[in-house]
mmCIF file of C-alpha atoms in Angstrom:
data_model
loop_
_atom_site.group_PDB
_atom_site.id
_atom_site.type_symbol
_atom_site.label_atom_id
_atom_site.label_comp_id
_atom_site.label_asym_id
_atom_site.label_seq_id
_atom_site.Cartn_x
_atom_site.Cartn_y
_atom_site.Cartn_z
ATOM 1 C CA MET A 1 189.496 58.235 124.453
ATOM 2 C CA GLY A 2 190.897 56.487 121.492
ATOM 3 C CA GLY A 3 188.899 53.511 121.773
ATOM 4 C CA GLU A 4 185.646 55.532 122.329
ATOM 5 C CA ASP A 5 186.684 57.810 119.066
ATOM 6 C CA SER A 6 187.040 54.515 117.068
ATOM 7 C CA GLN A 7 183.647 53.190 118.112
ATOM 8 C CA ILE A 8 181.966 56.698 117.464
ATOM 9 C CA LEU A 9 183.686 56.602 113.918
ATOM 10 C CA PHE A 10 182.546 52.802 113.389
ATOM 11 C CA ILE A 11 179.259 53.875 114.314
ATOM 12 C CA LEU A 12 179.140 56.931 111.962
ATOM 13 C CA PHE A 13 180.613 54.993 108.945
ATOM 14 C CA SER A 14 178.089 52.160 109.658
ATOM 15 C CA GLY A 15 175.385 54.785 109.637
ATOM 16 C CA VAL A 16 176.426 56.362 106.461
ATOM 17 C CA PHE A 17 176.746 52.928 105.087
ATOM 18 C CA LEU A 18 173.581 51.807 105.973
ATOM 19 C CA ALA A 19 171.818 55.137 104.844
ATOM 20 C CA ALA A 20 173.579 54.577 101.335
ATOM 21 C CA VAL A 21 172.417 50.989 100.996
ATOM 22 C CA MET A 22 168.969 52.211 101.705
ATOM 23 C CA ALA A 23 169.106 55.223 99.477
ATOM 24 C CA THR A 24 170.358 52.576 96.822
ATOM 25 C CA PHE A 25 167.609 50.171 97.423
ATOM 26 C CA VAL A 26 165.082 52.956 97.306
ATOM 27 C CA VAL A 27 166.280 54.449 94.214
ATOM 28 C CA ALA A 28 166.430 51.010 92.622
ATOM 29 C CA MET A 29 162.799 50.427 93.836
ATOM 30 C CA VAL A 30 161.805 53.676 92.118
ATOM 31 C CA ILE A 31 163.414 52.937 88.983
ATOM 32 C CA LEU A 32 162.018 49.348 88.888
ATOM 33 C CA HIS A 33 158.496 50.732 89.567
ATOM 34 C CA ARG A 34 158.886 53.326 86.879
ATOM 35 C CA GLN A 35 160.067 50.737 84.414
ATOM 36 C CA ARG A 36 156.733 48.621 85.360
ATOM 37 C CA GLN A 37 154.711 51.477 84.979
ATOM 38 C CA VAL A 38 156.053 51.935 81.397
ATOM 39 C CA GLN A 39 156.061 48.338 80.505
ATOM 40 C CA ASN A 40 152.218 48.285 81.788
ATOM 41 C CA LYS A 41 151.466 51.362 79.752
ATOM 42 C CA GLN A 42 153.232 49.964 76.622
ATOM 43 C CA LYS A 43 151.234 46.860 77.317
ATOM 44 C CA VAL A 44 147.906 48.727 77.562
ATOM 45 C CA GLU A 45 148.871 50.548 74.368
ATOM 46 C CA GLN A 46 149.320 47.256 72.466
ATOM 47 C CA LEU A 47 146.094 45.776 73.850
ATOM 48 C CA LYS A 48 144.093 48.835 72.806
ATOM 49 C CA VAL A 49 145.550 48.740 69.044
ATOM 50 C CA GLU A 50 145.224 44.813 68.798
ATOM 51 C CA PHE A 51 141.615 45.689 69.953
ATOM 52 C CA GLU A 52 141.124 48.284 67.266
ATOM 53 C CA LYS A 53 142.470 46.329 64.557
ATOM 54 C CA THR A 54 140.253 43.534 65.544
ATOM 55 C CA MET A 55 137.197 45.395 65.626
ATOM 56 C CA LEU A 56 138.106 47.040 62.237
ATOM 57 C CA ASN A 57 138.605 43.621 60.654
ATOM 58 C CA ILE A 58 135.496 42.143 62.012
ATOM 59 C CA GLU A 59 133.718 45.403 60.676
ATOM 60 C CA ASN A 60 134.829 44.720 57.196
ATOM 61 C CA GLU A 61 134.217 41.009 57.210
ATOM 62 C CA ILE A 62 130.678 41.998 58.483
ATOM 63 C CA GLN A 63 130.293 44.476 55.758
ATOM 64 C CA GLN A 64 131.484 42.370 53.148
ATOM 65 C CA GLU A 65 129.097 39.491 54.146
ATOM 66 C CA THR A 66 126.239 42.228 54.083
ATOM 67 C CA LEU A 67 127.297 43.332 50.515
ATOM 68 C CA ASN A 68 127.319 39.693 49.352
ATOM 69 C CA HIS A 69 123.853 38.997 50.873
ATOM 70 C CA ILE A 70 122.445 42.531 49.053
ATOM 71 C CA GLY A 71 124.089 41.528 45.861
ATOM 72 C CA ARG A 72 122.170 37.961 46.244
ATOM 73 C CA GLU A 73 118.879 39.855 47.232
ATOM 74 C CA LEU A 74 119.307 42.255 44.461
ATOM 75 C CA HIS A 75 119.630 39.467 42.045
ATOM 76 C CA ASP A 76 117.271 36.944 43.334
ATOM 77 C CA ASN A 77 114.604 38.749 45.114
ATOM 78 C CA ILE A 78 114.384 42.674 44.243
ATOM 79 C CA GLY A 79 115.197 41.651 40.499
ATOM 80 C CA GLN A 80 112.191 39.273 40.510
ATOM 81 C CA LEU A 81 109.815 41.644 42.304
ATOM 82 C CA LEU A 82 110.780 44.404 39.812
ATOM 83 C CA SER A 83 110.074 42.101 36.682
ATOM 84 C CA LEU A 84 106.693 40.895 38.037
ATOM 85 C CA SER A 85 105.668 44.383 38.840
ATOM 86 C CA LYS A 86 106.761 45.521 35.451
ATOM 87 C CA LEU A 87 104.624 42.513 33.852
ATOM 88 C CA TYR A 88 101.540 43.192 36.069
ATOM 89 C CA LEU A 89 101.312 46.972 35.674
ATOM 90 C CA GLY A 90 101.542 46.550 31.676
ATOM 91 C CA SER A 91 98.480 44.491 31.630
ATOM 92 C CA SER A 92 95.081 45.777 30.889
ATOM 93 C CA LYS A 93 93.345 43.930 33.736
ATOM 94 C CA PRO A 94 92.861 46.107 36.774
ATOM 95 C CA GLU A 95 93.388 43.194 39.037
ATOM 96 C CA ARG A 96 96.644 42.661 37.844
ATOM 97 C CA GLN A 97 97.529 46.525 38.021
ATOM 98 C CA ALA A 98 96.398 46.270 41.377
ATOM 99 C CA GLU A 99 98.930 43.244 42.305
ATOM 100 C CA GLY A 100 101.903 45.194 40.470
ATOM 101 C CA LYS A 101 101.450 48.235 42.921
ATOM 102 C CA GLU A 102 101.326 45.864 45.796
ATOM 103 C CA LEU A 103 104.575 44.470 44.554
ATOM 104 C CA ILE A 104 106.137 47.802 43.923
ATOM 105 C CA SER A 105 105.405 48.603 47.542
ATOM 106 C CA LYS A 106 106.861 45.334 48.598
ATOM 107 C CA THR A 107 109.909 46.045 46.730
ATOM 108 C CA ILE A 108 110.304 49.513 48.473
ATOM 109 C CA THR A 109 110.028 47.771 51.827
ATOM 110 C CA GLU A 110 112.666 45.186 50.896
ATOM 111 C CA VAL A 111 114.984 47.985 49.624
ATOM 112 C CA ARG A 112 114.895 49.820 52.638
ATOM 113 C CA SER A 113 115.575 46.935 54.781
ATOM 114 C CA LEU A 114 118.656 46.421 52.856
ATOM 115 C CA SER A 115 119.674 49.939 53.085
ATOM 116 C CA LYS A 116 119.689 49.538 56.849
ATOM 117 C CA SER A 117 121.873 46.558 56.821
ATOM 118 C CA LEU A 118 124.710 48.332 55.330
ATOM 119 C CA ASN A 119 124.741 50.598 58.614
ATOM 120 C CA LEU A 120 126.472 48.581 61.234
ATOM 121 C CA ASP A 121 124.083 50.049 63.964
ATOM 122 C CA TRP A 122 121.946 47.169 63.342
ATOM 123 C CA VAL A 123 124.396 45.149 65.402
ATOM 124 C CA GLU A 124 123.424 47.154 68.522
ATOM 125 C CA ASN A 125 119.942 46.197 68.475
ATOM 126 C CA LEU A 126 120.814 42.605 67.573
ATOM 127 C CA ASN A 127 119.513 39.807 69.684
ATOM 128 C CA LEU A 128 121.855 37.289 70.248
ATOM 129 C CA GLU A 129 119.424 34.446 70.787
ATOM 130 C CA GLU A 130 117.727 35.446 67.482
ATOM 131 C CA PHE A 131 120.782 35.766 65.796
ATOM 132 C CA ILE A 132 122.009 31.922 66.778
ATOM 133 C CA GLN A 133 118.469 30.712 66.137
ATOM 134 C CA GLU A 134 118.488 32.064 62.572
ATOM 135 C CA GLN A 135 122.070 30.711 61.779
ATOM 136 C CA LEU A 136 120.918 27.266 62.783
ATOM 137 C CA ASP A 137 117.401 27.517 60.798
ATOM 138 C CA LYS A 138 119.416 28.358 57.837
ATOM 139 C CA ILE A 139 121.357 25.198 58.419
ATOM 140 C CA GLU A 140 118.565 22.991 58.734
ATOM 141 C CA ALA A 141 116.486 24.519 55.973
ATOM 142 C CA SER A 142 119.308 23.508 53.803
ATOM 143 C CA GLY A 143 119.260 19.976 54.693
ATOM 144 C CA TYR A 144 122.414 19.625 55.690
ATOM 145 C CA CYS A 145 121.653 18.446 59.160
ATOM 146 C CA LYS A 146 119.678 18.830 62.246
ATOM 147 C CA THR A 147 120.131 21.510 64.623
ATOM 148 C CA GLU A 148 119.063 22.210 68.290
ATOM 149 C CA PHE A 149 119.225 25.308 70.447
ATOM 150 C CA VAL A 150 119.245 25.441 74.219
ATOM 151 C CA ALA A 151 119.071 29.124 75.883
ATOM 152 C CA ASN A 152 118.624 29.199 79.483
ATOM 153 C CA HIS A 153 117.375 32.644 79.895
ATOM 154 C CA LEU A 154 120.253 34.706 81.186
ATOM 155 C CA HIS A 155 118.946 37.957 80.504
ATOM 156 C CA TRP A 156 122.437 38.745 78.721
ATOM 157 C CA GLU A 157 122.986 41.790 77.019
ATOM 158 C CA PRO A 158 126.641 41.968 75.398
ATOM 159 C CA SER A 159 128.122 45.185 74.021
ATOM 160 C CA LYS A 160 128.098 45.904 70.504
ATOM 161 C CA GLU A 161 131.868 45.116 70.378
ATOM 162 C CA GLN A 162 131.184 41.837 72.183
ATOM 163 C CA LYS A 163 128.140 40.929 69.744
ATOM 164 C CA MET A 164 130.270 41.785 66.723
ATOM 165 C CA ILE A 165 133.240 39.304 67.911
ATOM 166 C CA LEU A 166 130.621 36.676 68.902
ATOM 167 C CA ILE A 167 128.533 36.716 65.468
ATOM 168 C CA ARG A 168 131.679 36.090 63.694
ATOM 169 C CA VAL A 169 133.087 33.498 65.676
ATOM 170 C CA ILE A 170 130.094 31.598 65.906
ATOM 171 C CA GLN A 171 129.599 31.843 62.084
ATOM 172 C CA GLU A 172 133.084 30.682 61.814
ATOM 173 C CA CYS A 173 132.647 27.772 64.074
ATOM 174 C CA LEU A 174 129.384 26.934 62.279
ATOM 175 C CA ASN A 175 131.114 27.020 58.845
ATOM 176 C CA ASN A 176 134.138 24.790 60.299
ATOM 177 C CA ALA A 177 131.316 22.205 61.264
ATOM 178 C CA ILE A 178 129.868 22.286 57.830
ATOM 179 C CA LYS A 179 132.936 22.056 56.110
ATOM 180 C CA HIS A 180 134.844 19.563 57.979
ATOM 181 C CA ALA A 181 132.622 17.399 60.479
ATOM 182 C CA SER A 182 129.840 16.124 58.385
ATOM 183 C CA PRO A 183 127.691 15.949 61.554
ATOM 184 C CA GLU A 184 124.079 14.814 62.063
ATOM 185 C CA THR A 185 123.289 17.565 64.713
ATOM 186 C CA ILE A 186 124.935 20.769 65.703
ATOM 187 C CA THR A 187 123.680 22.248 69.030
ATOM 188 C CA ILE A 188 124.188 25.454 70.413
ATOM 189 C CA THR A 189 123.730 26.340 74.218
ATOM 190 C CA LEU A 190 123.701 29.456 76.062
ATOM 191 C CA ASP A 191 124.461 29.051 79.605
ATOM 192 C CA SER A 192 126.362 30.117 82.959
ATOM 193 C CA SER A 193 129.193 28.742 85.091
ATOM 194 C CA GLY A 194 130.126 30.420 88.151
ATOM 195 C CA THR A 195 131.384 33.722 87.155
ATOM 196 C CA GLU A 196 131.311 33.323 83.562
ATOM 197 C CA LYS A 197 128.552 33.047 80.828
ATOM 198 C CA PHE A 198 129.218 30.606 77.865
ATOM 199 C CA ILE A 199 127.926 29.820 74.252
ATOM 200 C CA GLN A 200 128.766 26.267 73.540
ATOM 201 C CA ILE A 201 128.891 24.682 69.922
ATOM 202 C CA LYS A 202 128.653 21.270 69.769
ATOM 203 C CA ASP A 203 128.588 18.621 66.882
ATOM 204 C CA ASP A 204 128.593 15.033 66.693
ATOM 205 C CA GLY A 205 130.643 14.830 63.603
ATOM 206 C CA LYS A 206 134.024 13.340 62.786
ATOM 207 C CA GLY A 207 136.034 15.284 65.307
ATOM 208 C CA PHE A 208 139.845 15.294 65.310
ATOM 209 C CA ASP A 209 142.659 15.100 67.684
ATOM 210 C CA SER A 210 142.633 18.264 69.108
ATOM 211 C CA SER A 211 145.573 17.663 71.266
ATOM 212 C CA ILE A 212 147.872 17.749 68.093
ATOM 213 C CA ALA A 213 148.602 21.513 67.506
ATOM 214 C CA SER A 214 146.822 22.813 64.365
ATOM 215 C CA THR A 215 149.187 23.948 61.512
ATOM 216 C CA GLY A 216 146.433 26.507 60.484
ATOM 217 C CA SER A 217 145.694 29.843 61.927
ATOM 218 C CA GLY A 218 141.855 29.482 62.202
ATOM 219 C CA MET A 219 141.696 28.402 65.698
ATOM 220 C CA THR A 220 144.487 30.838 66.656
ATOM 221 C CA ASN A 221 142.444 33.911 65.321
ATOM 222 C CA LEU A 222 139.484 32.730 67.120
ATOM 223 C CA LYS A 223 141.131 32.586 70.261
ATOM 224 C CA LYS A 224 142.632 35.652 70.020
ATOM 225 C CA ARG A 225 139.296 37.445 68.887
ATOM 226 C CA MET A 226 137.720 36.256 72.135
ATOM 227 C CA GLU A 227 140.568 37.629 74.258
ATOM 228 C CA THR A 228 140.200 41.147 72.945
ATOM 229 C CA ILE A 229 136.837 41.105 74.557
ATOM 230 C CA GLY A 230 137.976 39.767 77.950
ATOM 231 C CA GLY A 231 136.674 36.396 76.778
ATOM 232 C CA LYS A 232 138.187 32.834 76.364
ATOM 233 C CA PHE A 233 138.098 30.112 73.477
ATOM 234 C CA HIS A 234 138.183 26.483 74.532
ATOM 235 C CA LEU A 235 137.876 23.356 72.097
ATOM 236 C CA GLN A 236 137.978 19.797 72.726
ATOM 237 C CA SER A 237 137.456 17.288 69.971
ATOM 238 C CA ILE A 238 138.021 13.533 69.729
ATOM 239 C CA PRO A 239 138.174 11.594 66.496
ATOM 240 C CA GLY A 240 134.904 9.830 65.907
ATOM 241 C CA LYS A 241 133.004 11.658 68.889
ATOM 242 C CA GLY A 242 132.603 15.327 67.447
ATOM 243 C CA THR A 243 133.863 18.705 68.599
ATOM 244 C CA GLU A 244 132.683 20.844 71.254
ATOM 245 C CA ILE A 245 133.603 24.554 71.532
ATOM 246 C CA LYS A 246 133.172 27.048 74.408
ATOM 247 C CA LEU A 247 133.102 30.801 74.044
ATOM 248 C CA LEU A 248 133.205 32.055 77.553
ATOM 249 C CA LEU A 249 133.004 35.620 78.743
ATOM 250 C CA PRO A 250 132.809 37.004 82.327
ATOM 251 C CA VAL A 251 129.354 38.202 83.894
#
């Protein structure tokens, strides 16, 4: 009986020990799971804060650029229209007075257009292809270099937030090409690849060694901005062979 009692006690102690081990394992897994939940929640909150901060910066940049544009228009365009209107309306000739009234109407239309641009709601109705073509037309009109635009009809309608990020990133990429690349041609292509749609910005300018880490924050900021809308920023450049940038977004 003594041997049987020992076996029973051993089985009982073994069972208790295994139960304790299992309970410890379960508790550890629960604690680990909760820790991961907290970490994931913190990560989501951090991403949300970064997104809101990025969008606020973008809005401020667009508004500042809009104000600069309005200032130039008021000085160069509206001011000239009003001066001519005053001159024509002060004329004794009926045809000149009629021209003055037409200029006043044109001025009112121009002012209304400028006032609408103060509200960022215009971004929501912005056509991305038209925006890109407009940016390239401005570069070519300045005589700086030639431009090309290739848009494969993707029927792509980014959200307002995506468009706000994209227009600023595209503008910055074009500004960098103008300031540093000295290209003969800048080409922008809209296309898709697999599960992603992309905007390719390519120039045939000076280029640089993109394998060397940049000391500036410009490219890092562009990369982070694309990441806030679930996108990617890829840059490839070779000295003497130009630069290629791809802005990728999931379909």
